[in-house]
Short mmCIF file of C-alpha atoms in Angstrom, two decimals:
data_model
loop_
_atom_site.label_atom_id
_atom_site.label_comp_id
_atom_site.label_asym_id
_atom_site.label_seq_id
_atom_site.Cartn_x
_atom_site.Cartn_y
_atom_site.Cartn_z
CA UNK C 29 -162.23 -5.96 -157.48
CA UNK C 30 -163.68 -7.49 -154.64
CA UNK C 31 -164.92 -6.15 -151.75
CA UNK C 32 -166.64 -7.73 -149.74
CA UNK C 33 -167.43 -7.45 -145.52
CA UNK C 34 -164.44 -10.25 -144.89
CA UNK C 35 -161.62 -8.54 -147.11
CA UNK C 36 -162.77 -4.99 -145.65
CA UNK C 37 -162.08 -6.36 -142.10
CA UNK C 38 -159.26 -7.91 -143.05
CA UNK C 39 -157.73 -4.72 -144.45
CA UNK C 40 -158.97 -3.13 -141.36
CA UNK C 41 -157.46 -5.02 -139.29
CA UNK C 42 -154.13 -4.73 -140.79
CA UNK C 43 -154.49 -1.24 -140.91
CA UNK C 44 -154.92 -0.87 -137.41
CA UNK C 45 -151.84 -3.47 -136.68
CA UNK C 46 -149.71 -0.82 -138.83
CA UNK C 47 -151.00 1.84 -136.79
CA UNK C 48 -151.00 0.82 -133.57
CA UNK C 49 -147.12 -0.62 -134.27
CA UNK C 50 -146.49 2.90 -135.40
CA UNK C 51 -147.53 4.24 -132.61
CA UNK C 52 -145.31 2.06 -130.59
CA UNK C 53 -142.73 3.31 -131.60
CA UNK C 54 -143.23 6.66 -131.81
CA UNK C 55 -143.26 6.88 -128.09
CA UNK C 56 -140.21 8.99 -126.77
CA UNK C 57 -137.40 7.25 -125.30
CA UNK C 58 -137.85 8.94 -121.93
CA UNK C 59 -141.55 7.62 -121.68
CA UNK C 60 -140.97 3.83 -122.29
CA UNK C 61 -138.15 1.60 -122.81
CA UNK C 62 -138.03 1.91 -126.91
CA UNK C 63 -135.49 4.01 -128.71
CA UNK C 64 -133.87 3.97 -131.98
CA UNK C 65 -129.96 2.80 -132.92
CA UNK C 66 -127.83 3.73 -135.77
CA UNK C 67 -124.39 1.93 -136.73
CA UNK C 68 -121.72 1.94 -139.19
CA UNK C 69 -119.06 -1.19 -139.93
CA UNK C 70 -117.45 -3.31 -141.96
CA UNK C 71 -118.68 -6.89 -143.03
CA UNK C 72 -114.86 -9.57 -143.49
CA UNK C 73 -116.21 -10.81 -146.32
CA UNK C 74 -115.11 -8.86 -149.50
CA UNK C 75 -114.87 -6.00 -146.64
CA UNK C 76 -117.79 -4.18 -147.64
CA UNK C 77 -118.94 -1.07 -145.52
CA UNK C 78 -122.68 -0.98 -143.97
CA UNK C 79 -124.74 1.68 -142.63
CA UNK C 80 -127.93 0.60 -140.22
CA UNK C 81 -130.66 1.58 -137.87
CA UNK C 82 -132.74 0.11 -135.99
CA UNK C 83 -135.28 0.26 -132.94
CA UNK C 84 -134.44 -0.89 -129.41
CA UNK C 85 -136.94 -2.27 -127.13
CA UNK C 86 -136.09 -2.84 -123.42
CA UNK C 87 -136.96 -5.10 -121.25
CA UNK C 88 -135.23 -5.40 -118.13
CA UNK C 89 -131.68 -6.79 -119.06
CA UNK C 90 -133.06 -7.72 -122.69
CA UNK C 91 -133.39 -5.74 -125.38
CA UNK C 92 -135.00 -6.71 -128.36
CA UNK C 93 -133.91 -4.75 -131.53
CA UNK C 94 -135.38 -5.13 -134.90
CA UNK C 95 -133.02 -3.61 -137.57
CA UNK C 96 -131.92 -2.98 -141.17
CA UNK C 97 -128.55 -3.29 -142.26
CA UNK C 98 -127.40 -1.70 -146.00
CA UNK C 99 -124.22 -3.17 -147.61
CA UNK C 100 -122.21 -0.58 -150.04
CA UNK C 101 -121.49 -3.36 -152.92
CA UNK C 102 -119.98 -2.78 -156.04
CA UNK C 103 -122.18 -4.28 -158.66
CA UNK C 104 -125.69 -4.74 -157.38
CA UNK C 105 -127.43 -4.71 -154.03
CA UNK C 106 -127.09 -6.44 -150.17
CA UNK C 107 -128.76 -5.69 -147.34
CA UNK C 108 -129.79 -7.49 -144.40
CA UNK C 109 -133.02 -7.35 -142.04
CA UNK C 110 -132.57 -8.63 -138.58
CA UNK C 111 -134.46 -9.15 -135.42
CA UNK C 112 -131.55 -9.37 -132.80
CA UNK C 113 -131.89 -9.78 -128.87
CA UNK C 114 -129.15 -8.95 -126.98
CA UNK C 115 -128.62 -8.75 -122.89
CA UNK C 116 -126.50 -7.47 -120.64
CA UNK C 117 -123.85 -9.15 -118.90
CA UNK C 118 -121.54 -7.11 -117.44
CA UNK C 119 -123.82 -4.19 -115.85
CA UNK C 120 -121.44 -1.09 -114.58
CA UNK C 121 -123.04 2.25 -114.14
CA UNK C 122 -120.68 3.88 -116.93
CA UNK C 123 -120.82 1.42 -119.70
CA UNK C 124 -122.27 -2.26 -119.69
CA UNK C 125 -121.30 -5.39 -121.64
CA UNK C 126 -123.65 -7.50 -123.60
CA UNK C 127 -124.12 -10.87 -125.62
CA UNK C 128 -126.46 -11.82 -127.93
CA UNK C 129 -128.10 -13.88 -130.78
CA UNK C 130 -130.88 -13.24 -133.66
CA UNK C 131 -131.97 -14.40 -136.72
CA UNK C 132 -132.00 -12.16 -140.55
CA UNK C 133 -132.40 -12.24 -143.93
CA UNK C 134 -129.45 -11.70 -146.30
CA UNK C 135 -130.56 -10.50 -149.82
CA UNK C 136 -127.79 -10.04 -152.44
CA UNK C 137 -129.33 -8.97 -155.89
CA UNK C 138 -126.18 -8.48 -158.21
CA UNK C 139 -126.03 -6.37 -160.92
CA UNK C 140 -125.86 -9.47 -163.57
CA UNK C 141 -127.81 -12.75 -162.14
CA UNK C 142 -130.22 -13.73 -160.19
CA UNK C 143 -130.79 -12.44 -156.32
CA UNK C 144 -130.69 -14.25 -153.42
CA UNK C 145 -131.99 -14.26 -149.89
CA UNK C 146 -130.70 -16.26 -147.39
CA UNK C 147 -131.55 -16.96 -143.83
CA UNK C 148 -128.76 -16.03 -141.19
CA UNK C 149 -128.37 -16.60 -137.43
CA UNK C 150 -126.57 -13.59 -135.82
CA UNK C 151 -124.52 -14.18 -132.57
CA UNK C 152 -123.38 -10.88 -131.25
CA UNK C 153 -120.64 -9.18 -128.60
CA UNK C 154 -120.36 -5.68 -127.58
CA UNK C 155 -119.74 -2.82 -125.10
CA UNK C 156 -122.30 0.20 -124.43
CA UNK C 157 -121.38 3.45 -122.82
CA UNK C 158 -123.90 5.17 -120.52
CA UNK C 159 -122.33 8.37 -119.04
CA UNK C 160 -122.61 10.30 -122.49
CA UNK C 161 -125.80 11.59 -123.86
CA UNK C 162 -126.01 9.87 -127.33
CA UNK C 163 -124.86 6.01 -125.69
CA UNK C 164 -122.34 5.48 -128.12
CA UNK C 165 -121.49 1.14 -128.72
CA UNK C 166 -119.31 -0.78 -130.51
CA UNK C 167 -119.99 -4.45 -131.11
CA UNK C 168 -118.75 -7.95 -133.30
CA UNK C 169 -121.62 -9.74 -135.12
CA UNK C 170 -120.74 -13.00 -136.52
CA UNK C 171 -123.31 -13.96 -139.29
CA UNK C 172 -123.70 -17.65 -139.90
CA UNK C 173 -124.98 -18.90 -143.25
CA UNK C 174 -124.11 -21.32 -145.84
CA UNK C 175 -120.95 -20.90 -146.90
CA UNK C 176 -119.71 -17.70 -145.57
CA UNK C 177 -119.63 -16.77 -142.34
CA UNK C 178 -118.70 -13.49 -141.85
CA UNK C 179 -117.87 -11.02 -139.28
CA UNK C 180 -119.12 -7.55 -138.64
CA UNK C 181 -117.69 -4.94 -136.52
CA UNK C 182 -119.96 -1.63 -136.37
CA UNK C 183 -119.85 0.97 -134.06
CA UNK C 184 -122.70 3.15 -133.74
CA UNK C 185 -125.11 5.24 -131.15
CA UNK C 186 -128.33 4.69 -129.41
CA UNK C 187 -130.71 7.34 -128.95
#
């Protein structure tokens, strides 16, 4: 093993990236514009339920929001990772409407075979509300990649 001055601030370095993005997001909601999501849907294709969660980072009308998506397959594995922006279009003090694109990664690792990960572009349409305390949403993702092209309706709540 190796360890010499420029792998040691290398690993340093990356340590303190890892930290410093932890700390990020640990900040409350209330103290910055970062807070978490969690949804639940259905993918068209093969009609496969998801469960996801993700962070939300505002900024002004934008929000950016990394997120993981896990697909309930029957033989194997899928599950998405996504770094979606979305922004708000139809701002009204009780609920707001919002579109949006991103790009992912689509990994399906079946049971018998070999896995694959593919890269998707997400374009995405959806409704917030604002007057109750968990900001409950409901939204359409349509997932473009070779071949299929699914879409996803989740609903889920931002905290």
């Amino acid at each position: 093993m190796n360890f010499s001055p420029r792998s040691s601030t290398k690993r340093f370095l990356a340590a303190a990236a890892v930290l410093a993005a932890i700390g990020l997001t640990a900040i409350p909601a209330s103290a910055a514009p970062i807070g978490w999501q969690a949804s639940g849907g259905w993918y068209s294709e093969g009609e496969d339920f998801f469960l996801g969660a993700g962070a939300r980072i505002g900024a002004g009308t934008i929000t950016v929001i990394p997120n993981a998506e896990w697909l309930f397959v029957d033989s194997g594995s899928a599950y998405t990772l996504n770094l979606d922006a979305t922004m708000s279009v139809l701002p009204l003090g009780v609920a707001n409407g919002y579109l949006g694109a991103g790009l992912g990664l689509f990994t399906v690792d079946p049971e018998q075979g070999d896995g694959d990960t593919e890269t998707v572009v997400n374009l995405i349409a959806g409704a917030g509300f604002n007057a109750l305390p968990m900001k409950p949403f409901a939204q359409f993702k349509w997932v473009v990649m070779d071949g299929d092209d699914p879409l996803v309706f989740s609903i889920g709540t931002r905290f």
